[in-house]
Short mmCIF file of C-alpha atoms in Angstrom, two decimals:
data_model
loop_
_atom_site.label_atom_id
_atom_site.label_comp_id
_atom_site.label_asym_id
_atom_site.label_seq_id
_atom_site.Cartn_x
_atom_site.Cartn_y
_atom_site.Cartn_z
CA MET A 1 10.62 10.73 -3.15
CA LYS A 2 8.14 8.35 -4.69
CA LYS A 3 5.44 10.11 -2.63
CA LYS A 4 4.22 13.64 -3.32
CA TYR A 5 2.82 16.52 -1.32
CA ALA A 6 0.97 19.77 -1.90
CA MET A 7 3.21 22.73 -2.70
CA GLY A 8 2.88 26.38 -1.81
CA LEU A 9 3.81 26.10 1.89
CA LEU A 10 7.28 27.57 1.74
CA ALA A 11 6.10 30.79 3.32
CA VAL A 12 4.77 28.87 6.32
CA ALA A 13 8.06 27.08 6.76
CA LEU A 14 10.10 30.24 6.47
CA ALA A 15 7.87 31.94 9.00
CA ALA A 16 9.51 29.73 11.60
CA THR A 17 12.60 31.90 11.47
CA ALA A 18 10.46 34.63 12.99
CA CYS A 19 9.36 32.32 15.81
CA GLY A 20 12.59 32.06 17.72
CA ARG A 21 14.63 29.84 15.39
CA ASP A 22 18.10 30.66 14.22
CA SER A 23 18.45 30.70 10.46
CA GLY A 24 20.97 28.37 8.92
CA GLY A 25 23.99 26.99 10.72
CA THR A 26 27.08 24.92 10.08
CA ALA A 27 28.13 21.47 11.22
CA ASP A 28 30.79 23.00 13.48
CA GLU A 29 28.09 24.84 15.44
CA ALA A 30 26.39 21.61 16.55
CA GLN A 31 26.84 20.83 20.22
CA ALA A 32 28.69 17.66 21.19
CA VAL A 33 26.57 14.55 21.72
CA ASP A 34 27.03 12.23 24.70
CA THR A 35 25.40 9.03 23.51
CA ALA A 36 26.90 6.98 26.35
CA LYS A 37 24.66 8.66 28.92
CA ALA A 38 21.63 9.09 26.66
CA SER A 39 18.22 8.40 28.19
CA GLY A 40 14.63 9.55 28.00
CA THR A 41 11.88 9.39 25.39
CA VAL A 42 12.53 10.14 21.73
CA THR A 43 9.51 11.24 19.72
CA VAL A 44 9.68 10.43 16.01
CA TRP A 45 7.46 11.31 13.05
CA ALA A 46 7.68 9.06 9.99
CA MET A 47 5.63 8.63 6.85
CA GLY A 48 4.11 5.94 4.71
CA THR A 49 5.03 2.29 5.11
CA GLU A 50 8.14 3.29 7.01
CA GLY A 51 6.07 5.18 9.55
CA GLU A 52 3.73 2.24 9.99
CA LYS A 53 6.54 -0.23 10.63
CA LEU A 54 9.14 1.82 12.49
CA ASP A 55 7.48 1.80 15.93
CA ALA A 56 7.63 -1.98 16.27
CA PHE A 57 11.09 -2.10 14.68
CA ALA A 58 12.44 0.46 17.18
CA GLN A 59 11.80 -1.99 20.01
CA ARG A 60 15.09 -3.62 19.03
CA PHE A 61 16.83 -0.34 19.79
CA GLU A 62 15.03 -0.02 23.12
CA GLN A 63 16.06 -3.54 24.14
CA ALA A 64 19.71 -2.72 23.42
CA ASN A 65 19.48 0.68 25.13
CA PRO A 66 17.60 0.44 28.44
CA GLY A 67 16.46 3.85 29.60
CA ILE A 68 15.57 5.10 26.10
CA THR A 69 12.04 4.88 24.75
CA VAL A 70 11.18 5.60 21.10
CA ASN A 71 7.62 6.71 20.32
CA VAL A 72 6.79 6.83 16.61
CA THR A 73 3.84 8.70 15.13
CA ALA A 74 2.94 7.55 11.61
CA LEU A 75 1.92 10.29 9.18
CA GLY A 76 0.43 10.06 5.72
CA TRP A 77 2.57 11.51 2.95
CA ASP A 78 -0.38 13.66 1.94
CA VAL A 79 -0.38 15.57 5.26
CA ALA A 80 3.22 15.23 6.43
CA HIS A 81 4.66 18.35 4.83
CA ASP A 82 1.88 20.56 6.23
CA LYS A 83 2.20 19.04 9.69
CA ILE A 84 5.98 19.41 9.85
CA THR A 85 6.00 23.02 8.66
CA ALA A 86 3.17 23.90 11.07
CA ALA A 87 5.09 22.25 13.92
CA ILE A 88 8.19 24.25 13.05
CA ALA A 89 6.20 27.50 12.95
CA GLY A 90 4.58 26.68 16.30
CA ASN A 91 7.82 25.47 17.92
CA ALA A 92 6.13 22.11 18.53
CA THR A 93 8.30 19.65 16.62
CA PRO A 94 9.10 16.08 17.66
CA ASP A 95 12.67 15.19 18.55
CA VAL A 96 13.21 13.44 15.22
CA SER A 97 11.43 13.42 11.89
CA MET A 98 11.74 11.61 8.61
CA ILE A 99 12.12 14.16 5.78
CA GLY A 100 11.77 13.39 2.08
CA ASN A 101 15.13 14.25 0.59
CA THR A 102 13.69 16.82 -1.84
CA TRP A 103 12.33 18.70 1.19
CA MET A 104 15.70 19.08 2.90
CA GLY A 105 16.64 22.46 1.46
CA GLU A 106 13.29 23.95 2.41
CA MET A 107 13.29 22.53 5.95
CA VAL A 108 16.90 23.46 6.72
CA LYS A 109 16.18 27.01 5.57
CA THR A 110 13.81 27.42 8.52
CA GLY A 111 16.70 27.07 10.96
CA ALA A 112 14.80 24.42 12.93
CA ILE A 113 17.05 21.46 12.15
CA GLU A 114 20.28 20.65 13.95
CA PRO A 115 23.48 20.30 11.94
CA THR A 116 24.92 16.81 12.19
CA PRO A 117 27.51 16.80 15.00
CA SER A 118 31.02 16.51 13.61
CA GLY A 119 32.48 13.00 13.88
CA LEU A 120 29.21 11.37 14.92
CA VAL A 121 28.79 9.45 11.66
CA ASP A 122 31.17 8.71 8.80
CA GLN A 123 29.88 10.36 5.65
CA ASN A 124 32.04 8.02 3.56
CA ALA A 125 29.91 5.10 4.74
CA PHE A 126 26.98 6.39 2.68
CA PHE A 127 26.36 6.47 -1.04
CA PRO A 128 27.70 9.89 -2.10
CA GLY A 129 24.44 10.92 -3.75
CA ALA A 130 22.47 10.02 -0.63
CA TRP A 131 24.79 11.94 1.72
CA GLY A 132 24.63 14.96 -0.57
CA THR A 133 20.87 15.30 -0.09
CA GLY A 134 21.50 16.53 3.45
CA VAL A 135 24.38 18.89 2.69
CA ILE A 136 23.10 22.47 2.51
CA ASP A 137 25.52 25.36 1.99
CA GLY A 138 28.41 23.08 2.91
CA ALA A 139 26.95 21.82 6.20
CA ALA A 140 25.43 18.39 6.85
CA TYR A 141 22.01 17.96 8.45
CA GLY A 142 20.62 14.67 9.73
CA ILE A 143 21.47 11.38 8.06
CA PRO A 144 20.28 9.59 4.90
CA TRP A 145 18.03 6.82 6.24
CA TYR A 146 16.94 4.88 3.18
CA VAL A 147 17.42 5.45 -0.52
CA GLU A 148 15.68 4.83 -3.80
CA THR A 149 16.83 4.99 -7.38
CA ARG A 150 15.54 3.97 -10.78
CA ALA A 151 16.47 1.16 -13.10
CA PHE A 152 15.05 -0.52 -16.22
CA TYR A 153 12.32 -3.15 -15.75
CA TYR A 154 11.39 -5.29 -18.73
CA ARG A 155 9.43 -8.35 -19.74
CA THR A 156 11.90 -11.03 -20.75
CA ASP A 157 9.23 -13.01 -22.61
CA LEU A 158 8.38 -10.03 -24.82
CA ALA A 159 12.01 -9.39 -25.73
CA LYS A 160 13.38 -12.90 -26.12
CA ASP A 161 15.85 -11.99 -28.83
CA ALA A 162 16.88 -8.63 -27.37
CA LYS A 163 19.44 -7.96 -24.67
CA ALA A 164 18.78 -5.33 -22.04
CA PRO A 165 19.59 -1.96 -23.64
CA ALA A 166 22.89 -0.44 -22.58
CA THR A 167 22.64 2.92 -24.41
CA TRP A 168 19.99 5.44 -25.45
CA ASP A 169 20.07 4.18 -29.02
CA GLU A 170 19.59 0.63 -27.81
CA VAL A 171 16.57 1.72 -25.74
CA THR A 172 14.92 2.94 -28.92
CA ALA A 173 15.68 -0.31 -30.72
CA PHE A 174 14.49 -2.29 -27.71
CA ALA A 175 11.24 -0.32 -27.61
CA LYS A 176 10.66 -1.07 -31.29
CA THR A 177 11.10 -4.79 -30.55
CA LEU A 178 8.50 -4.51 -27.82
CA LYS A 179 6.17 -2.68 -30.20
CA ASP A 180 6.48 -5.51 -32.69
CA ASN A 181 5.26 -7.78 -29.89
CA GLY A 182 2.30 -5.54 -29.07
CA ALA A 183 3.78 -3.73 -26.07
CA ASP A 184 4.68 -0.11 -25.31
CA LEU A 185 7.56 1.42 -23.42
CA GLY A 186 5.95 2.64 -20.22
CA VAL A 187 6.58 6.19 -19.03
CA GLU A 188 4.99 8.38 -16.38
CA GLN A 189 1.35 8.70 -17.37
CA ASN A 190 0.32 11.37 -14.87
CA PHE A 191 2.65 14.06 -16.16
CA ARG A 192 1.73 16.44 -13.34
CA ILE A 193 3.00 14.02 -10.68
CA GLY A 194 6.50 12.74 -11.18
CA SER A 195 7.45 13.36 -14.81
CA TRP A 196 10.48 15.42 -13.76
CA GLN A 197 11.83 12.19 -12.25
CA GLU A 198 11.75 10.62 -15.74
CA VAL A 199 13.76 13.46 -17.25
CA ALA A 200 16.26 13.99 -14.42
CA PRO A 201 18.35 10.83 -15.08
CA LEU A 202 18.44 11.69 -18.78
CA LEU A 203 19.68 15.19 -18.00
CA TYR A 204 22.45 13.76 -15.83
CA GLN A 205 23.29 11.17 -18.51
CA ALA A 206 23.61 13.96 -21.07
CA GLY A 207 26.17 15.68 -18.83
CA GLY A 208 23.86 18.41 -17.58
CA ASP A 209 22.36 19.47 -14.27
CA PHE A 210 19.52 21.57 -12.96
CA GLN A 211 21.79 24.27 -11.57
CA ALA A 212 25.26 25.74 -11.98
CA ASP A 213 26.83 28.39 -9.76
CA GLY A 214 23.55 28.86 -7.91
CA LYS A 215 21.54 29.52 -11.07
CA TRP A 216 18.95 27.38 -12.83
CA THR A 217 20.13 25.68 -16.03
CA LEU A 218 16.96 24.25 -17.54
CA ASP A 219 17.52 25.44 -21.11
CA THR A 220 21.00 24.09 -21.79
CA PRO A 221 21.97 21.92 -24.77
CA GLU A 222 22.12 18.97 -22.35
CA MET A 223 18.52 19.57 -21.25
CA LEU A 224 17.43 19.76 -24.88
CA GLN A 225 19.22 16.48 -25.57
CA ALA A 226 17.44 14.86 -22.61
CA LEU A 227 14.06 16.21 -23.69
CA GLU A 228 14.52 15.03 -27.26
CA HIS A 229 15.31 11.50 -26.11
CA TRP A 230 12.37 11.39 -23.69
CA GLY A 231 9.98 12.94 -26.18
CA SER A 232 11.01 10.66 -29.04
CA PHE A 233 9.07 7.75 -27.56
CA PHE A 234 5.84 9.71 -27.80
CA LYS A 235 6.61 11.09 -31.26
CA ASP A 236 7.48 7.65 -32.62
CA GLY A 237 4.45 5.95 -31.10
CA LEU A 238 6.54 3.76 -28.81
CA SER A 239 4.85 5.17 -25.69
CA VAL A 240 1.29 6.36 -25.22
CA THR A 241 -0.07 9.40 -23.41
CA THR A 242 -3.61 8.12 -22.98
CA GLN A 243 -3.14 5.36 -20.41
CA PRO A 244 -5.90 5.66 -17.78
CA ASN A 245 -4.77 6.33 -14.23
CA GLY A 246 -4.65 3.10 -12.27
CA ALA A 247 -4.18 0.86 -15.31
CA PHE A 248 -0.55 0.26 -14.42
CA PRO A 249 0.85 -2.17 -13.24
CA GLN A 250 -1.73 -4.53 -14.74
CA THR A 251 -0.72 -3.24 -18.18
CA PHE A 252 2.73 -4.68 -17.49
CA VAL A 253 1.32 -7.95 -16.17
CA LYS A 254 -0.91 -8.33 -19.24
CA GLY A 255 1.88 -7.43 -21.67
CA ARG A 256 0.53 -4.11 -22.96
CA VAL A 257 3.57 -2.42 -21.41
CA GLY A 258 6.83 -4.26 -21.93
CA ALA A 259 9.32 -2.06 -20.06
CA PHE A 260 9.46 0.90 -17.73
CA TYR A 261 11.77 2.80 -15.39
CA SER A 262 11.10 2.67 -11.67
CA GLY A 263 12.42 1.99 -8.21
CA PRO A 264 13.08 -1.16 -6.17
CA TRP A 265 9.66 -1.23 -4.55
CA MET A 266 8.21 -2.40 -7.86
CA ILE A 267 9.88 -5.81 -7.60
CA THR A 268 7.58 -6.97 -4.82
CA SER A 269 4.64 -5.08 -6.29
CA MET A 270 5.01 -6.78 -9.66
CA GLU A 271 5.34 -10.23 -8.15
CA GLN A 272 2.15 -9.66 -6.17
CA GLU A 273 0.26 -8.21 -9.14
CA GLY A 274 1.37 -10.93 -11.53
CA GLY A 275 0.75 -13.87 -9.22
CA ALA A 276 2.39 -17.28 -9.36
CA GLY A 277 5.16 -17.57 -11.95
CA PHE A 278 5.21 -13.91 -12.97
CA LYS A 279 8.55 -13.27 -11.27
CA ASP A 280 10.14 -15.37 -14.02
CA LYS A 281 8.73 -13.10 -16.74
CA PHE A 282 10.52 -9.87 -15.85
CA THR A 283 13.88 -8.66 -14.67
CA VAL A 284 15.75 -5.44 -13.91
CA ALA A 285 18.75 -3.91 -15.68
CA PRO A 286 20.89 -0.82 -15.02
CA TYR A 287 19.81 2.50 -16.51
CA PRO A 288 21.00 2.67 -20.14
CA LYS A 289 23.87 5.10 -20.63
CA GLY A 290 23.59 8.45 -22.31
CA PRO A 291 26.44 10.53 -23.77
CA ALA A 292 27.91 11.17 -20.31
CA GLY A 293 27.11 7.88 -18.55
CA GLY A 294 24.33 5.93 -16.90
CA THR A 295 23.69 8.05 -13.83
CA SER A 296 20.26 7.67 -12.22
CA LEU A 297 18.28 9.79 -9.76
CA VAL A 298 18.65 9.15 -6.04
CA GLY A 299 15.58 9.50 -3.86
CA GLY A 300 14.57 8.38 -0.40
CA SER A 301 14.29 10.01 3.00
CA ASN A 302 16.55 11.42 5.66
CA MET A 303 16.20 11.48 9.44
CA VAL A 304 16.77 14.82 11.18
CA VAL A 305 16.94 16.06 14.77
CA PHE A 306 15.22 19.32 15.64
CA LYS A 307 16.94 21.99 17.68
CA ASP A 308 16.47 22.72 21.38
CA LYS A 309 15.21 19.27 22.34
CA PRO A 310 16.01 17.93 25.84
CA ASN A 311 16.57 14.37 24.62
CA ARG A 312 18.87 15.22 21.71
CA ASP A 313 21.58 12.79 22.91
CA ALA A 314 19.11 9.91 22.78
CA ALA A 315 17.75 11.18 19.45
CA TRP A 316 21.18 11.15 17.82
CA LYS A 317 21.94 7.76 19.35
CA PHE A 318 18.80 6.39 17.69
CA LEU A 319 19.82 7.85 14.34
CA THR A 320 23.29 6.36 14.51
CA TRP A 321 21.73 2.98 15.33
CA LEU A 322 19.61 3.27 12.20
CA THR A 323 22.80 3.55 10.12
CA ASP A 324 24.37 0.32 11.39
CA PRO A 325 24.80 -1.93 8.31
CA LYS A 326 23.08 -4.92 9.91
CA VAL A 327 20.22 -2.76 11.16
CA GLN A 328 19.84 -1.26 7.69
CA ALA A 329 19.72 -4.74 6.13
CA GLU A 330 17.14 -5.86 8.66
CA TRP A 331 15.09 -2.73 7.93
CA TYR A 332 15.13 -3.67 4.25
CA THR A 333 13.58 -7.05 5.06
CA THR A 334 10.97 -5.23 7.17
CA ALA A 335 9.98 -2.34 4.90
CA SER A 336 11.66 -3.01 1.51
CA ALA A 337 13.55 0.27 1.98
CA LEU A 338 17.03 0.19 0.44
CA PRO A 339 20.04 0.90 2.70
CA SER A 340 21.81 4.24 2.39
CA VAL A 341 24.97 2.72 3.91
CA GLU A 342 27.06 0.92 1.31
CA ALA A 343 28.31 -1.81 3.68
CA ALA A 344 24.74 -2.98 4.27
CA TRP A 345 24.65 -4.17 0.67
CA GLN A 346 27.05 -6.96 1.60
CA GLU A 347 24.50 -8.48 3.97
CA PRO A 348 22.66 -11.64 2.76
CA ALA A 349 19.31 -9.84 2.68
CA LEU A 350 20.64 -7.58 -0.09
CA THR A 351 22.79 -10.08 -2.01
CA ALA A 352 20.17 -12.82 -2.40
CA ASP A 353 18.28 -11.23 -5.31
CA GLU A 354 20.20 -10.21 -8.43
CA ARG A 355 17.49 -7.68 -9.27
CA VAL A 356 18.03 -5.89 -5.96
CA ARG A 357 21.80 -5.82 -6.52
CA VAL A 358 21.21 -3.84 -9.71
CA PHE A 359 19.94 -0.97 -7.59
CA GLY A 360 22.97 -1.17 -5.33
CA GLU A 361 25.25 -0.73 -8.33
CA GLN A 362 23.06 2.06 -9.69
CA LEU A 363 23.29 3.96 -6.42
CA LYS A 364 27.07 4.28 -6.64
CA ASP A 365 26.80 7.27 -8.95
CA ALA A 366 23.13 8.27 -8.63
CA LYS A 367 22.54 12.01 -8.16
CA ALA A 368 19.90 13.90 -6.22
CA ALA A 369 17.77 16.88 -7.16
CA PRO A 370 19.18 20.25 -6.02
CA PRO A 371 18.75 20.69 -2.23
CA VAL A 372 17.25 24.16 -2.52
CA PRO A 373 14.19 25.52 -0.68
CA THR A 374 12.20 26.14 -3.86
CA TRP A 375 12.82 22.79 -5.53
CA GLU A 376 9.25 21.51 -5.27
CA GLN A 377 7.89 24.67 -6.86
CA VAL A 378 10.32 24.36 -9.76
CA ALA A 379 9.51 20.65 -10.11
CA LYS A 380 5.82 21.50 -10.52
CA VAL A 381 6.70 24.02 -13.24
CA MET A 382 8.71 21.35 -15.03
CA GLU A 383 5.87 18.84 -14.84
CA ALA A 384 3.38 21.30 -16.33
CA GLU A 385 5.69 22.05 -19.25
CA LEU A 386 6.65 18.41 -19.77
CA GLU A 387 2.99 17.52 -20.09
CA LYS A 388 2.55 20.05 -22.90
CA TYR A 389 5.63 18.67 -24.62
CA ALA A 390 4.58 15.02 -24.32
CA LEU A 391 1.15 15.86 -25.71
CA GLY A 392 2.69 17.62 -28.73
CA LYS A 393 1.53 21.10 -27.74
CA GLN A 394 5.05 22.58 -27.81
CA ASP A 395 8.52 21.58 -28.95
CA SER A 396 11.58 20.81 -26.84
CA ALA A 397 13.13 24.26 -27.23
CA THR A 398 9.96 25.99 -26.09
CA THR A 399 9.64 23.56 -23.19
CA ALA A 400 13.18 24.25 -22.01
CA LYS A 401 12.77 28.00 -22.42
CA ARG A 402 9.52 28.11 -20.44
CA MET A 403 10.94 25.96 -17.66
CA GLN A 404 13.97 28.25 -17.39
CA GLU A 405 11.95 31.47 -17.40
CA GLN A 406 9.59 30.31 -14.66
CA ALA A 407 12.39 28.83 -12.57
CA GLU A 408 14.24 32.14 -12.70
CA GLN A 409 11.09 33.91 -11.48
CA ILE A 410 10.78 31.49 -8.57
CA GLY A 411 14.47 31.66 -7.70
CA THR A 412 16.37 29.23 -5.50
CA GLY A 413 15.29 30.51 -2.10
CA ALA A 414 18.92 30.79 -1.07
#
């Protein structure tokens, strides 16, 4: 979810239902899988760092499963969505593909993805929010592979007399302490790419959601409460809207930004950016709690199997191997991708760093964006309106109203 893609391709994806695919499906309709006799070559598409590292990592699976070969094609996040939807439309998919979890509703709608065979994996082994990203209309598709969530990073040397904030009110006080020391509270500076991810946890923490009973709920009192909290940092001069693109994370290293919300990948990034000794100048704390709790947003990617593939038994065997707790922990040390399986968090690779453990605790109640086909279109609408709000061009009520009106026009794609 930390990567983005061009929108507007839903029609291409849905066209696949006219190319021989069945639309929809339930978990009970999935054919049984015989992993004991699985063999053959499994073709896999994967994106980003994960795609670059998975091919070599999969050799461990091949060594343990003679007769199965895994061939991974690495895709850039900027082209992956187009390539997958085109492959679906042309009936030319790989056996397996990594799918960003906000894409799941759209991709499942095409009818090209197999439901997860009943009894193959234990859904209770996964963080609930992660498992939910693959549940569409009551049926499960694929498996959550790795997860991401957000927590509160801050410079300990710029807030020596302040504890990590535990509530919304304490965040404001904390930000004022940082301001007194010449630092801002960092927020998403490119409002058109990712600002909805800043507001989503606040909406959940206010007790709201993006949908209820299949309808968009972007203008509720809870959304207004979330917007007011987010917007207060701009109004009070505690966050800036003029930070040049690319200035972060050096602004954090140099002390111009004293705190920000982000995912686990930033731990390594910050240590590399800051150089020797910088790891002792920052830490990570759980998301401060709002009126209804401290829920964060769950991101990450799922692995799915496409329908009508001759090596589906081997494909599903590979996916179940990826969910083994020890394999998940080893994958974390390889790609810094957090395990979706809760038991993996008991492995030494995940318990060694207190900052990493914060994310494990945060994931226990983290929630995902709605798994609907039109989510990315609605997210873009939100980002456009949030930018206007952050820049002072409209108030919170107008922002919520405009988001709701446009979301209703787009619909849910159900």
